[in-house]
Coordinates of C-alpha atoms in Angstrom, one line a residue:
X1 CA -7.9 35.6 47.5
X2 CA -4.8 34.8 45.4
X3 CA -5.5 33.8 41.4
X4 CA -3.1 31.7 39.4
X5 CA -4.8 31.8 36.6
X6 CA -7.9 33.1 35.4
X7 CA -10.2 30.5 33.3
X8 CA -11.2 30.9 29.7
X9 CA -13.8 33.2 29.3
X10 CA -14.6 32.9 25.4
X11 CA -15.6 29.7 23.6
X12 CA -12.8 28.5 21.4
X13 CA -14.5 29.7 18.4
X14 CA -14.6 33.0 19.4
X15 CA -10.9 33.4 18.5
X16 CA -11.2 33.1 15.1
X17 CA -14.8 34.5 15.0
X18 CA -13.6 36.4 12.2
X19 CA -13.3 33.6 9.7
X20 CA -16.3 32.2 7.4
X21 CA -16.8 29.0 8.4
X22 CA -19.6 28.2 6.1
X23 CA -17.4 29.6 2.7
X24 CA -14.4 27.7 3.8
X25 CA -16.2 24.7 4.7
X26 CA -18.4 24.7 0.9
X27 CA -14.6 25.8 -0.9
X28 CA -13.4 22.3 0.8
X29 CA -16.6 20.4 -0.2
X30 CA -16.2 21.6 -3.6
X31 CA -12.5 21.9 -4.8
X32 CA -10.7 20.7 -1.0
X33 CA -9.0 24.2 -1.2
X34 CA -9.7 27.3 0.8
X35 CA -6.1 29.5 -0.1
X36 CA -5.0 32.7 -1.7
X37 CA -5.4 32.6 -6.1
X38 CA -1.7 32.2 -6.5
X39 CA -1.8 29.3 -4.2
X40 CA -4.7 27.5 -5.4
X41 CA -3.9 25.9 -8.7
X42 CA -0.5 24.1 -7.0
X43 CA -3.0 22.8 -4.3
X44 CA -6.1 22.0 -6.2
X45 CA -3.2 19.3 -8.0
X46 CA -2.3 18.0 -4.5
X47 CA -6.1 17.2 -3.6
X48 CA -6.9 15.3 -6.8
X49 CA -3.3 13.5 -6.6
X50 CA -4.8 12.8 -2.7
X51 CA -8.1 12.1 -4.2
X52 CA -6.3 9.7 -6.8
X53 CA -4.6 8.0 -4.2
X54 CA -7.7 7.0 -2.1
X55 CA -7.8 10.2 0.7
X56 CA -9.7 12.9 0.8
X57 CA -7.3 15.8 1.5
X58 CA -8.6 19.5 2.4
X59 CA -5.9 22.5 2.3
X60 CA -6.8 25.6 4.5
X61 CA -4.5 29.2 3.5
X62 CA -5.1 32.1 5.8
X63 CA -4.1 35.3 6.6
X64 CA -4.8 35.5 9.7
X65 CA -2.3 35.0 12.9
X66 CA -3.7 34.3 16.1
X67 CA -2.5 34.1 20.0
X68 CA -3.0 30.8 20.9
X69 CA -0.6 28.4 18.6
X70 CA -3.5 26.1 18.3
X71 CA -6.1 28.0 17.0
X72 CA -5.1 26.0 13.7
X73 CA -5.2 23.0 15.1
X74 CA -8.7 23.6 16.6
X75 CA -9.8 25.2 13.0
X76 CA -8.8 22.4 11.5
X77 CA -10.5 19.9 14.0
X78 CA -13.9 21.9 13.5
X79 CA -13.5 21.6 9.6
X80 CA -12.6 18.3 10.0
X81 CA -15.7 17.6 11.8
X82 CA -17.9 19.1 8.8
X83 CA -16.1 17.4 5.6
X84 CA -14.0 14.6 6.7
X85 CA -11.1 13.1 5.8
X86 CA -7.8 15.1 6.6
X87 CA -7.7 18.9 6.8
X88 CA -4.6 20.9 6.8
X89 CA -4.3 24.5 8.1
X90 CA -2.0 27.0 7.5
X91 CA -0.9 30.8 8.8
X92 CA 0.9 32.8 9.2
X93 CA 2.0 32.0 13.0
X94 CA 1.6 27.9 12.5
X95 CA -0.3 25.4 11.0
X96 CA -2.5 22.7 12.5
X97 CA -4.2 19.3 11.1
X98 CA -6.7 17.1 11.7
X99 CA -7.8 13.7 10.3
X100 CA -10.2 10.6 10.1
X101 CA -7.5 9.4 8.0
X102 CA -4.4 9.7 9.6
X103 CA -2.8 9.6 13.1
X104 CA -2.2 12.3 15.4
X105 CA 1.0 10.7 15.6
X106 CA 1.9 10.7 11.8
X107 CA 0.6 14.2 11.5
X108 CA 3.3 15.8 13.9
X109 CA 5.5 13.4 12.2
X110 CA 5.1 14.5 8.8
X111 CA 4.5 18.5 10.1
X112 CA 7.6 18.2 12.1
X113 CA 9.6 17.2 9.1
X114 CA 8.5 20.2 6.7
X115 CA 11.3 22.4 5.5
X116 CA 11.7 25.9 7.5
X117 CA 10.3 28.4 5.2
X118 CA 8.3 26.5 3.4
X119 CA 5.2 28.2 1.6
X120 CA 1.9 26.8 2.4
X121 CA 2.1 24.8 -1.0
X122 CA 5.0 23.2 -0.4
X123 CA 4.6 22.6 3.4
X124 CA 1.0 20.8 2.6
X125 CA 3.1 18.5 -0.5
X126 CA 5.7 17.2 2.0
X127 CA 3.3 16.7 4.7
X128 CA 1.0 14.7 2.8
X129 CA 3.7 13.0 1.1
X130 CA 5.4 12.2 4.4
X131 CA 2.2 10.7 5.7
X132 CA 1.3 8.4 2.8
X133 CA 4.6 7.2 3.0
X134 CA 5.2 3.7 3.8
X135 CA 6.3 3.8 7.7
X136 CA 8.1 0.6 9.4
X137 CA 5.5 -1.7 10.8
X138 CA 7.5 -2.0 14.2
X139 CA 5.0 -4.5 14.9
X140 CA 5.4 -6.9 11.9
X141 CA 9.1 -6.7 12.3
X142 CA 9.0 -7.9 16.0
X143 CA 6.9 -10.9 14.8
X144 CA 8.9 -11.7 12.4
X145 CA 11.5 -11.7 14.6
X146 CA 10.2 -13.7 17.1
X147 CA 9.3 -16.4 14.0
X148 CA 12.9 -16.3 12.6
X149 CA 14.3 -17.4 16.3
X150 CA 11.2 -19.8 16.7
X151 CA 12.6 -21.3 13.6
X152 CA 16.5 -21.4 14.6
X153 CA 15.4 -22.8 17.7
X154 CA 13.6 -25.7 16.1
X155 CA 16.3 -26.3 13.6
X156 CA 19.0 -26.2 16.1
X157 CA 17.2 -29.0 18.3
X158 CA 16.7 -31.1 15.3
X159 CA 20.2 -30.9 14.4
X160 CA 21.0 -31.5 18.0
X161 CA 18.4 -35.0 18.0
X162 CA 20.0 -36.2 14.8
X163 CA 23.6 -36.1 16.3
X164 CA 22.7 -37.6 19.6
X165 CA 20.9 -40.8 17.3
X166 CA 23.9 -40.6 15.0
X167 CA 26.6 -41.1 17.5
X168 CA 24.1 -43.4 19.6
X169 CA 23.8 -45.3 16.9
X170 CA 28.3 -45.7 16.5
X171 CA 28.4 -46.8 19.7
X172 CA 27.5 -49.9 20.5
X173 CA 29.0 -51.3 17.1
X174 CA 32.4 -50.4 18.4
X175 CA 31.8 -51.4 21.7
X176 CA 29.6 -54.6 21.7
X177 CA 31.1 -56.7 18.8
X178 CA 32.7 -59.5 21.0
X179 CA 36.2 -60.6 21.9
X180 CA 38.9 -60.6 19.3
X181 CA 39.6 -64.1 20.0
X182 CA 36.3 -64.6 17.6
X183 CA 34.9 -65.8 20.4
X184 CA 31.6 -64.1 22.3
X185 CA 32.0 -62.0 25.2
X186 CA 30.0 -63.5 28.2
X187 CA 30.9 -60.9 30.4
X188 CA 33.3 -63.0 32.7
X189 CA 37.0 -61.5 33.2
X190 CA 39.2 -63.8 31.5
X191 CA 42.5 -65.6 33.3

């Protein structure tokens, strides 16, 4: 028998059976931080300015560096699942996010767009900075497209309608008036 791969064997939570779960998980519920001392102050500030702006932000620090490059993606996910609102992980091999908040697409967006080298404080300010931003509503813009040509459209015709009755309206006045003999036209060729 030839094997290409061999299937999973461990649950996914068995890869980073080494965290506390439950400590990180009450850390988030009570100040939205689970980080190193020197890194908590700078993010404590980020989760009330989150807070103040109407999203409930968690920041995850760790230490630890796993195998798979989405262990922090599926840490974050089953944080997620217990507090809400948008977690962010970081380590020191990667960082993943998850959210009830934001899209899976504006999340890589805004992690692909953090600054190589960025500490964990920094990286978790311009990510949640770059998905609060205001992003182009692709959608709006095509209507309002589609409205703006709807509207040309219409002018143009009425434009077109007024010229037609304008020059309609010349027309028989220069052609209809009669002889020049000040006599009416009956329509007979004259001798």
């Amino acid at each position: 028998m030839f094997v290409l791969a061999e299937p999973a064997t461990q649950p996914q939570a068995d890869v980073w059976s080494n965290l506390d779960m439950a400590a990180i998980k009450e850390s988030l519920t009570t100040t939205g931080v689970w980080a190193p001392a020197d890194q908590q102050a700078a993010l404590k500030e980020l989760v009330q300015q989150a807070d103040a702006d109407g999203h409930s932000l968690h920041v995850v620090v760790l230490d630890q560096s796993y195998p798979k490059f989405t262990a922090y993606r599926d840490i974050a996910t089953e944080l997620q699942s217990q507090v809400g609102g948008t977690v962010l992980v970081f380590g020191p091999s990667g960082s993943g996010t998850a959210s009830s908040e934001f899209s899976r697409v504006q999340l890589e967006d805004a992690s692909s767009d953090v600054t190589k080298g960025s500490t964990a404080t920094q990286a978790a300010t311009q990510m949640y900075h770059k998905a609060v931003d205001p992003n182009v509503n692709w959608n709006g813009v095509t209507i309002g497209l589609i409205v703006l040509v709807v509207i040309g459209a219409v002018i143009a015709r009425l434009q077109m309608k007024r010229k037609r009755r304008a020059e309609s309206d010349q027309v028989p006045a220069a052609v209809g008036g009669g002889s020049d003999d000040g006599e009416p036209d009956d329509g007979a060729p004259s001798s």
